[in-house]
XYZ file of C-alpha atoms in Angstrom:
310
model
C 0.102 6.432 20.459
C 0.646 2.909 21.742
C 2.438 2.729 25.072
C 3.729 -0.798 24.505
C 7.072 -1.269 22.755
C 7.061 -2.823 19.308
C 8.668 -6.262 19.368
C 7.701 -8.396 16.382
C 7.881 -7.142 12.802
C 7.474 -8.968 9.500
C 8.390 -7.735 6.030
C 6.367 -9.451 3.313
C 7.532 -9.640 -0.283
C 5.873 -11.519 -3.108
C 2.269 -11.130 -2.013
C 1.923 -10.559 -5.743
C 4.504 -12.778 -7.384
C 5.251 -10.486 -10.337
C 6.062 -7.421 -8.206
C 9.773 -8.024 -7.950
C 11.194 -5.300 -5.711
C 9.786 -6.804 -2.534
C 10.698 -10.300 -3.726
C 14.315 -9.277 -4.323
C 14.663 -7.388 -1.044
C 13.119 -10.146 1.074
C 15.312 -12.811 -0.560
C 18.343 -10.622 0.063
C 17.418 -10.081 3.707
C 16.822 -13.810 4.183
C 20.457 -14.295 3.151
C 21.848 -11.276 5.001
C 19.470 -9.403 7.284
C 21.984 -7.203 9.059
C 20.560 -3.953 7.662
C 17.028 -4.633 8.938
C 18.012 -5.654 12.468
C 17.491 -3.234 15.327
C 18.187 -3.748 19.028
C 15.167 -5.217 20.797
C 13.296 -6.000 17.571
C 12.526 -9.328 15.944
C 12.365 -8.580 12.207
C 11.327 -11.458 9.948
C 11.528 -11.188 6.124
C 9.028 -13.494 4.448
C 7.988 -14.551 0.923
C 4.224 -14.595 1.209
C 3.211 -16.245 -2.082
C 6.112 -18.539 -3.120
C 4.220 -20.363 -5.881
C 3.271 -17.099 -7.568
C 6.846 -15.836 -7.164
C 8.213 -18.981 -8.811
C 5.910 -18.512 -11.806
C 6.247 -14.691 -11.764
C 2.461 -14.310 -11.632
C 0.283 -12.001 -9.570
C -1.392 -15.067 -8.040
C -2.168 -18.734 -8.714
C -5.897 -19.140 -7.950
C -7.023 -15.845 -6.413
C -5.527 -12.626 -5.080
C -3.721 -13.318 -1.795
C -4.126 -9.659 -0.864
C -7.929 -9.979 -0.770
C -8.573 -13.196 1.184
C -7.570 -12.387 4.773
C -11.156 -11.975 5.944
C -12.392 -14.034 8.875
C -14.580 -16.183 6.626
C -11.649 -17.431 4.535
C -9.320 -17.715 7.519
C -11.905 -19.818 9.344
C -12.582 -22.309 6.553
C -11.649 -25.926 7.170
C -8.288 -26.648 5.564
C -8.759 -28.678 2.394
C -6.930 -29.263 -0.883
C -10.130 -28.138 -2.580
C -9.619 -24.587 -1.333
C -7.864 -22.120 -3.662
C -4.127 -22.097 -3.069
C -4.114 -18.500 -1.813
C -6.835 -19.211 0.756
C -4.776 -22.114 2.119
C -1.688 -19.911 2.097
C -3.594 -17.186 3.962
C -4.466 -19.674 6.691
C -0.799 -20.703 6.942
C 0.333 -17.074 7.190
C -2.338 -16.336 9.794
C -1.008 -19.241 11.857
C 2.655 -18.237 11.443
C 2.210 -14.571 12.341
C -0.436 -14.832 15.034
C -4.157 -15.160 14.701
C -5.820 -12.078 13.210
C -7.303 -9.748 15.864
C -5.463 -11.577 18.644
C -2.863 -10.429 21.161
C -0.413 -12.934 19.662
C -0.402 -11.342 16.211
C 2.712 -9.577 14.965
C 2.945 -5.920 15.891
C 3.726 -4.645 12.384
C 3.676 -6.175 8.920
C 5.217 -4.217 6.056
C 3.764 -5.541 2.795
C 5.919 -4.589 -0.201
C 4.279 -3.918 -3.570
C 5.022 -2.440 -6.970
C 2.691 -0.722 -9.381
C 2.862 0.137 -13.060
C 1.385 3.519 -12.129
C 3.642 6.503 -11.585
C 2.821 6.751 -7.872
C 6.383 7.162 -6.654
C 6.854 6.180 -3.012
C 3.455 5.539 -1.448
C 2.517 4.409 2.068
C -0.858 2.717 2.466
C -2.808 3.442 5.639
C -5.887 1.499 6.768
C -6.856 3.565 9.838
C -6.926 7.368 9.810
C -7.105 7.509 13.618
C -3.960 5.464 14.264
C -1.587 7.979 15.846
C 1.342 5.551 15.861
C 1.223 4.973 12.103
C 0.587 8.646 11.362
C 3.734 9.486 13.317
C 5.682 6.739 11.526
C 4.507 7.908 8.105
C 5.411 11.500 8.951
C 8.908 10.340 9.973
C 9.350 8.355 6.736
C 8.122 11.251 4.575
C 10.437 13.702 6.352
C 13.417 11.359 6.125
C 12.921 10.748 2.398
C 12.640 14.448 1.525
C 13.153 15.954 -0.986
C 11.983 12.690 -2.584
C 8.152 12.839 -2.441
C 6.339 10.198 -0.429
C 2.544 9.968 -0.554
C -0.011 8.449 1.809
C -2.971 6.530 0.429
C -5.882 5.925 2.827
C -8.155 2.935 2.123
C -10.761 3.324 4.853
C -13.700 3.710 2.456
C -16.039 0.809 3.382
C -16.684 -0.224 -0.218
C -12.985 -0.212 -1.100
C -11.238 -1.610 1.967
C -10.315 -5.264 1.660
C -8.843 -8.041 3.785
C -5.170 -7.461 3.044
C -2.297 -9.804 3.733
C -0.894 -7.313 6.232
C -4.235 -6.918 8.043
C -3.388 -9.749 10.469
C -0.910 -7.421 12.210
C -1.819 -4.902 14.891
C -0.309 -2.176 12.687
C -0.579 -3.038 8.971
C 1.571 -1.000 6.576
C 1.416 -1.220 2.805
C 4.353 0.085 0.787
C 3.853 0.640 -2.942
C 6.527 2.032 -5.251
C 6.313 2.635 -8.970
C 6.303 2.861 -11.869
C 7.740 -0.565 -12.524
C 6.504 -3.078 -15.106
C 5.386 -6.441 -13.815
C 8.164 -9.014 -13.858
C 10.846 -6.298 -14.053
C 13.295 -5.044 -11.420
C 14.405 -1.391 -11.468
C 17.385 -0.271 -9.408
C 15.952 3.154 -8.552
C 12.641 1.679 -7.366
C 14.491 -0.904 -5.277
C 16.625 1.809 -3.653
C 13.541 3.872 -2.773
C 11.718 0.938 -1.174
C 14.831 -0.062 0.723
C 15.116 3.441 2.176
C 11.433 3.430 3.196
C 11.970 0.248 5.227
C 15.161 1.659 6.759
C 13.432 4.837 7.923
C 10.443 2.865 9.243
C 12.697 0.615 11.327
C 14.673 3.625 12.563
C 11.434 5.236 13.736
C 10.353 2.079 15.575
C 13.748 1.792 17.233
C 13.589 5.411 18.430
C 10.015 4.897 19.613
C 11.069 1.854 21.650
C 13.919 3.892 23.143
C 11.345 6.299 24.554
C 11.750 9.224 22.160
C 8.752 11.554 22.246
C 7.335 12.725 18.927
C 5.394 16.012 18.822
C 1.934 16.195 17.212
C 2.140 16.168 13.443
C -0.058 16.210 10.359
C 0.285 14.364 7.063
C -1.549 14.823 3.791
C -3.256 11.684 2.527
C -5.284 10.702 -0.509
C -8.425 8.621 -0.499
C -10.600 7.278 -3.299
C -14.056 8.781 -3.163
C -15.511 7.062 -6.205
C -14.673 4.847 -9.161
C -15.510 5.924 -12.687
C -15.904 2.986 -15.036
C -15.058 3.133 -18.707
C -17.960 3.928 -21.043
C -19.451 0.639 -22.247
C -21.684 -0.440 -25.124
C -24.953 -2.374 -24.887
C -22.976 -5.640 -24.532
C -21.032 -4.338 -21.562
C -17.804 -4.068 -23.546
C -15.434 -1.135 -23.015
C -16.178 1.469 -25.682
C -13.470 4.068 -24.980
C -9.833 4.453 -24.020
C -7.988 6.841 -21.708
C -7.810 10.255 -23.353
C -4.322 10.928 -24.814
C -4.173 14.234 -22.937
C -4.227 12.216 -19.712
C -2.253 9.077 -20.541
C 0.990 9.167 -18.508
C 0.769 12.951 -18.123
C 0.203 14.996 -14.961
C -2.747 17.354 -15.312
C -3.181 20.907 -14.019
C -5.377 21.287 -10.977
C -8.208 23.073 -12.776
C -8.830 19.950 -14.833
C -9.950 18.233 -11.653
C -7.187 15.651 -11.599
C -4.414 17.305 -9.627
C -5.210 16.626 -6.004
C -2.973 17.770 -3.210
C -1.029 20.885 -2.457
C -0.779 23.535 -5.104
C 2.606 24.029 -6.701
C 4.799 22.395 -9.311
C 4.730 18.876 -7.873
C 2.158 16.700 -9.703
C 0.029 14.269 -7.773
C 0.898 10.637 -8.556
C -2.760 9.673 -8.570
C -3.416 11.545 -11.801
C -1.130 9.075 -13.509
C -2.484 6.171 -11.493
C -5.947 6.981 -12.850
C -4.643 7.209 -16.395
C -2.806 3.875 -16.152
C -5.547 1.674 -14.722
C -6.962 -0.767 -17.232
C -10.282 -1.531 -15.590
C -11.442 1.698 -14.034
C -10.478 5.288 -13.415
C -10.083 6.195 -9.767
C -11.032 9.743 -8.850
C -9.060 11.093 -5.910
C -11.682 13.655 -4.979
C -10.443 14.833 -1.600
C -7.183 15.363 0.150
C -7.216 14.396 3.798
C -5.112 16.011 6.484
C -4.493 13.391 9.167
C -3.373 14.799 12.488
C -1.586 12.972 15.274
C -2.324 14.329 18.720
C -5.566 15.987 17.602
C -9.073 14.565 18.099
C -10.465 15.237 14.638
C -9.538 14.542 11.030
C -9.765 17.496 8.697
C -11.153 17.006 5.191
C -10.324 19.560 2.535
C -12.319 19.542 -0.702
C -9.952 20.664 -3.432
C -11.733 19.877 -6.681
C -14.871 18.392 -8.145
C -14.956 15.096 -10.008
C -13.600 15.214 -13.569
C -16.067 15.005 -16.423
C -16.234 11.819 -18.473
C -15.327 13.651 -21.675
C -12.087 14.791 -20.050
C -11.159 11.237 -19.095
C -12.018 9.120 -22.099
C -11.716 9.098 -25.868
C -14.416 7.106 -27.701
C -13.485 4.573 -30.348
């Protein structure tokens, strides 16, 4: 765990302009931020993609949540650059240069999904004890409401996220919620996740000691594309037995602990329009222990179980 106190925190909403829960919460906190203030913390709510928010679009020129790599951040500022690349450079300047000591300690990046993922925390480093402890605290505080952890360390899947300029980047994704729609229950869940996160940071800064803990996480091991014809066009649809329905574990799509609680990633896979993500392994991340334990629960699902041909 970090020994330095956390001082500077940002809460980003509107990285994708049609994901309205974060937009609404950030706008509310810009007007009245009393509930997100904690003693000794500087907490800054921020609309990250205002043009996309105004038009209620995911982005204007390109995905803001994919352009925070050093190449884009280092490009010479020009009106010829895509809007989101220019915006990324502005955000990098406002919240400290990426990979520098001046960068913000934590950025919470608020997202919605049309997938039935419930409350999901996104982790970019499985060896970060501080974030593992924070996620464990949030999960425990939200109980009995489920809260899942999604790990995106896989080298072919990790991307340069908006939050990646912070020392401790945290993605928060709550669904299902249609794009351009605001649901009260989803808003309440995301609001509670931020509250518990800030409470944890406050207790950490006060010197509270947290015992070693473990959290279950999910990681994508592979992507299964739709069957395609000789022209490269999609030639199948999600099988009706999977669409918006949790599947039993023996079908290879229920990943996580056994029991009555369905994994949200079954429904995430069934909702994606461009690919089916196979959550092949559950990962037990341990704080205070030197190794990460991988538990193979199922094999990959067969194509005939996923798709229905035209």
